[in-house]
Amino acid sequence: MRHFFRRRSSRQVAKDRLKILLISDRVNCSPEMMELIKNDIARVISKYMKIDSDNIEILINTRGNKSGRTVKPSLYANIPIVDVSVPELHTESGK
Amino acid sequence: MENQFSQERKGSEVIVVTSGKGGVGKTTTSANVGTGLAKLGRKVCLIDTDIGLRNLDVVMGLENRIVYNLVDVVEGSCRIKQALIRDKRHPGLYLMPSAQTRDKSAVTPGQMVKVIEHLKEQFDYIILDCPAGIEQGFQNAIAGANRALVVTTPEVSAIRDADRIIGLLEANGFKQIDLVINRLRMDMVRRGDMMSAQDVVDILAIPLIGIVPDDENVVIATNQGEPLVGSDSPAGQAYSNIVHRVEGKEVPYLNLDRGISFWTRVTGIFHKA
C-alpha cells in the first residue's frame, strides 16, 4: 500500500540525480562559469521581456540522445517568461 | 586445420572491456565473452591488463598454470607464446595473465600495441580486461583496441563512471562502443527501486549489447573457476546472447519479466514516473 503514497520512486530519484550530475560532468566548464553565462543571458533577455531569472536552466549537451553518435555540443536555455508585453523599450534607447 | 581457419577469417577484433568503476563485472564479462566466443569455435586471446591486481586468471580457473606474464613479455624475458596459457576445456582459448608483483607503469601503451599486433596474426578475438580507473592501466588497455564493451550496473555511481569512460573512449577515436548492463534486478525495477535497462540506455546514449540479470550462479561459477556462459542459468543465457551479438547476430532480449502476476503489471504503472 505504501507504494500508492510514495511520491517519487528511488528509481526516479536516481535518474534525476544522474541527469544533473552528467550535465556538469560532460561539460568542460566549471559551475561558476555556467552561472556567469546564465546571468549574462538573463540580463540580455530581461531587456525585452520580464523573465523569472531565478528559474533559468541552462545546460550543455555533448552527446546525441537517441543515436548514440557524437554530435556537436549545444547549449540549451530554459527561460521562464513572466510577462511578454513589456511596453517601454526604454533601457537603452530612452534618451 | 587451424591454419586453414585463420586464413579464411576476417581481420581480428580487439575488444576492451571497461567500466571506470571497480567491481561492476569487467572481469566476469571478459571471461564469459571470451569463453563464449571460444565455444563457437573462434580463436580467442584474453589479456588481463590489470597489473598488480590480476584476477582474470582466477575467474578462468587458470591461476595454477601461470609461468610468465604480460610484463615478462613486454620486457622481453620470454616470448609471447610462452606467456599464453591454453585453456584445456576450450580449444582456441588462451589467457595472457597480468603480473601480480608489479605496477601499472611496468607497461606502456606503445608496448601493448606491439603485443596486440603480434597476437592479431593468430587470433580472431583479443579481449582486454581493463583495470578500474582512468589512469595508465586504462590507457594501456585501450591502446590497441578497436572496439569497447562498457560494463555498468544500474547504480548512480557506476553509470556516472561509465559516462566518463564513454567520453574518453570517444575522445580516443573509438567508433564501436557497446553497453553491457550487469546485475539488473527485475524485482527491484518493478518496485521502482532500480533503474531499468531502458533508463540506463537513455542516460548513456550508446547501443546496448546485453543485459545480465543479477544471478547467484555467477558467484558459484567464479568459486569454481569456470565461466558460466551458455549454461542453463539466467546469466549464462544472457552472456551467451552477448557473445552472439558481439559476432554481429541479432538476438532477442531475454524476457526478464517472466512470472509477473497480472496484479503486479497493473500496479507497476503507478511506479513509473
mmCIF file with all atom_site columns, C-alpha atoms in Angstrom, chain A residues 2-4 6 9-15 17-19 21-22 24-26 62-70, chain B residues 155-156 159-160 163 166-167 170 175 189 191-196 199 202-206 263 267 270-273:
data_model
loop_
_atom_site.group_PDB
_atom_site.id
_atom_site.type_symbol
_atom_site.label_atom_id
_atom_site.label_alt_id
_atom_site.label_comp_id
_atom_site.label_asym_id
_atom_site.label_entity_id
_atom_site.label_seq_id
_atom_site.pdbx_PDB_ins_code
_atom_site.Cartn_x
_atom_site.Cartn_y
_atom_site.Cartn_z
_atom_site.occupancy
_atom_site.B_iso_or_equiv
_atom_site.pdbx_formal_charge
_atom_site.auth_seq_id
_atom_site.auth_comp_id
_atom_site.auth_asym_id
_atom_site.auth_atom_id
_atom_site.pdbx_PDB_model_num
ATOM 1  C CA . ARG A 1 2   ? 2.833  2.373  0.806   1.00 0.00 ? 2   ARG A CA 1
ATOM 2  C CA . HIS A 1 3   ? 3.650  2.486  -2.894  1.00 0.00 ? 3   HIS A CA 1
ATOM 3  C CA . PHE A 1 4   ? 0.493  4.424  -3.556  1.00 0.00 ? 4   PHE A CA 1
ATOM 4  C CA . ARG A 1 6   ? 5.157  7.352  -2.114  1.00 0.00 ? 6   ARG A CA 1
ATOM 5  C CA . SER A 1 9   ? 10.427 6.154  -6.569  1.00 0.00 ? 9   SER A CA 1
ATOM 6  C CA . SER A 1 10  ? 14.120 5.802  -5.815  1.00 0.00 ? 10  SER A CA 1
ATOM 7  C CA . ARG A 1 11  ? 14.477 4.813  -9.471  1.00 0.00 ? 11  ARG A CA 1
ATOM 8  C CA . GLN A 1 12  ? 13.189 8.237  -10.476 1.00 0.00 ? 12  GLN A CA 1
ATOM 9  C CA . VAL A 1 13  ? 15.383 9.957  -7.902  1.00 0.00 ? 13  VAL A CA 1
ATOM 10 C CA . ALA A 1 14  ? 18.423 8.147  -9.313  1.00 0.00 ? 14  ALA A CA 1
ATOM 11 C CA . LYS A 1 15  ? 17.529 9.146  -12.877 1.00 0.00 ? 15  LYS A CA 1
ATOM 12 C CA . ARG A 1 17  ? 20.238 12.948 -9.961  1.00 0.00 ? 17  ARG A CA 1
ATOM 13 C CA . LEU A 1 18  ? 22.211 11.368 -12.788 1.00 0.00 ? 18  LEU A CA 1
ATOM 14 C CA . LYS A 1 19  ? 20.827 13.766 -15.375 1.00 0.00 ? 19  LYS A CA 1
ATOM 15 C CA . LEU A 1 21  ? 25.299 15.117 -12.474 1.00 0.00 ? 21  LEU A CA 1
ATOM 16 C CA . LEU A 1 22  ? 26.200 14.143 -16.021 1.00 0.00 ? 22  LEU A CA 1
ATOM 17 C CA . SER A 1 24  ? 28.214 19.071 -15.242 1.00 0.00 ? 24  SER A CA 1
ATOM 18 C CA . ASP A 1 25  ? 30.474 16.038 -15.783 1.00 0.00 ? 25  ASP A CA 1
ATOM 19 C CA . ARG A 1 26  ? 30.178 16.249 -19.562 1.00 0.00 ? 26  ARG A CA 1
ATOM 20 C CA . THR A 1 62  ? 27.729 16.982 -25.691 1.00 0.00 ? 62  THR A CA 1
ATOM 21 C CA . ARG A 1 63  ? 26.161 13.763 -26.861 1.00 0.00 ? 63  ARG A CA 1
ATOM 22 C CA . GLY A 1 64  ? 23.300 12.865 -29.150 1.00 0.00 ? 64  GLY A CA 1
ATOM 23 C CA . ASN A 1 65  ? 20.319 11.484 -27.312 1.00 0.00 ? 65  ASN A CA 1
ATOM 24 C CA . LYS A 1 66  ? 18.971 8.649  -29.377 1.00 0.00 ? 66  LYS A CA 1
ATOM 25 C CA . SER A 1 67  ? 21.528 7.636  -31.941 1.00 0.00 ? 67  SER A CA 1
ATOM 26 C CA . GLY A 1 68  ? 24.446 7.442  -29.556 1.00 0.00 ? 68  GLY A CA 1
ATOM 27 C CA . ARG A 1 69  ? 26.649 9.201  -32.057 1.00 0.00 ? 69  ARG A CA 1
ATOM 28 C CA . THR A 1 70  ? 28.774 12.079 -31.058 1.00 0.00 ? 70  THR A CA 1
ATOM 29 C CA . GLU B 2 155 ? 23.547 2.382  -9.989  1.00 0.00 ? 155 GLU B CA 1
ATOM 30 C CA . VAL B 2 156 ? 24.259 6.099  -9.967  1.00 0.00 ? 156 VAL B CA 1
ATOM 31 C CA . ILE B 2 159 ? 26.651 4.951  -14.548 1.00 0.00 ? 159 ILE B CA 1
ATOM 32 C CA . ARG B 2 160 ? 28.449 8.184  -13.819 1.00 0.00 ? 160 ARG B CA 1
ATOM 33 C CA . ASP B 2 163 ? 29.638 8.042  -18.859 1.00 0.00 ? 163 ASP B CA 1
ATOM 34 C CA . ILE B 2 166 ? 32.452 6.602  -22.850 1.00 0.00 ? 166 ILE B CA 1
ATOM 35 C CA . GLY B 2 167 ? 33.592 10.212 -23.230 1.00 0.00 ? 167 GLY B CA 1
ATOM 36 C CA . GLU B 2 170 ? 35.066 8.658  -27.956 1.00 0.00 ? 170 GLU B CA 1
ATOM 37 C CA . LYS B 2 175 ? 33.732 4.019  -33.230 1.00 0.00 ? 175 LYS B CA 1
ATOM 38 C CA . VAL B 2 189 ? 12.898 -2.357 -11.211 1.00 0.00 ? 189 VAL B CA 1
ATOM 39 C CA . ARG B 2 191 ? 9.070  -1.922 -7.407  1.00 0.00 ? 191 ARG B CA 1
ATOM 40 C CA . GLY B 2 192 ? 10.524 1.324  -8.711  1.00 0.00 ? 192 GLY B CA 1
ATOM 41 C CA . ASP B 2 193 ? 13.714 0.873  -6.728  1.00 0.00 ? 193 ASP B CA 1
ATOM 42 C CA . MET B 2 194 ? 16.173 0.312  -9.559  1.00 0.00 ? 194 MET B CA 1
ATOM 43 C CA . MET B 2 195 ? 16.725 1.987  -12.884 1.00 0.00 ? 195 MET B CA 1
ATOM 44 C CA . SER B 2 196 ? 15.584 -0.159 -15.787 1.00 0.00 ? 196 SER B CA 1
ATOM 45 C CA . ASP B 2 199 ? 16.648 4.171  -18.200 1.00 0.00 ? 199 ASP B CA 1
ATOM 46 C CA . ASP B 2 202 ? 18.598 6.657  -22.271 1.00 0.00 ? 202 ASP B CA 1
ATOM 47 C CA . ILE B 2 203 ? 21.174 8.250  -19.997 1.00 0.00 ? 203 ILE B CA 1
ATOM 48 C CA . LEU B 2 204 ? 24.338 6.817  -21.550 1.00 0.00 ? 204 LEU B CA 1
ATOM 49 C CA . ALA B 2 205 ? 23.103 7.003  -25.162 1.00 0.00 ? 205 ALA B CA 1
ATOM 50 C CA . ILE B 2 206 ? 25.213 4.187  -26.613 1.00 0.00 ? 206 ILE B CA 1
ATOM 51 C CA . TRP B 2 263 ? -1.680 -7.509 -10.485 1.00 0.00 ? 263 TRP B CA 1
ATOM 52 C CA . THR B 2 267 ? 0.254  -1.751 -10.095 1.00 0.00 ? 267 THR B CA 1
ATOM 53 C CA . PHE B 2 270 ? 1.959  3.520  -10.584 1.00 0.00 ? 270 PHE B CA 1
ATOM 54 C CA . HIS B 2 271 ? 5.680  3.199  -10.086 1.00 0.00 ? 271 HIS B CA 1
ATOM 55 C CA . LYS B 2 272 ? 6.500  4.707  -13.410 1.00 0.00 ? 272 LYS B CA 1
ATOM 56 C CA . ALA B 2 273 ? 7.433  8.309  -13.488 1.00 0.00 ? 273 ALA B CA 1
#
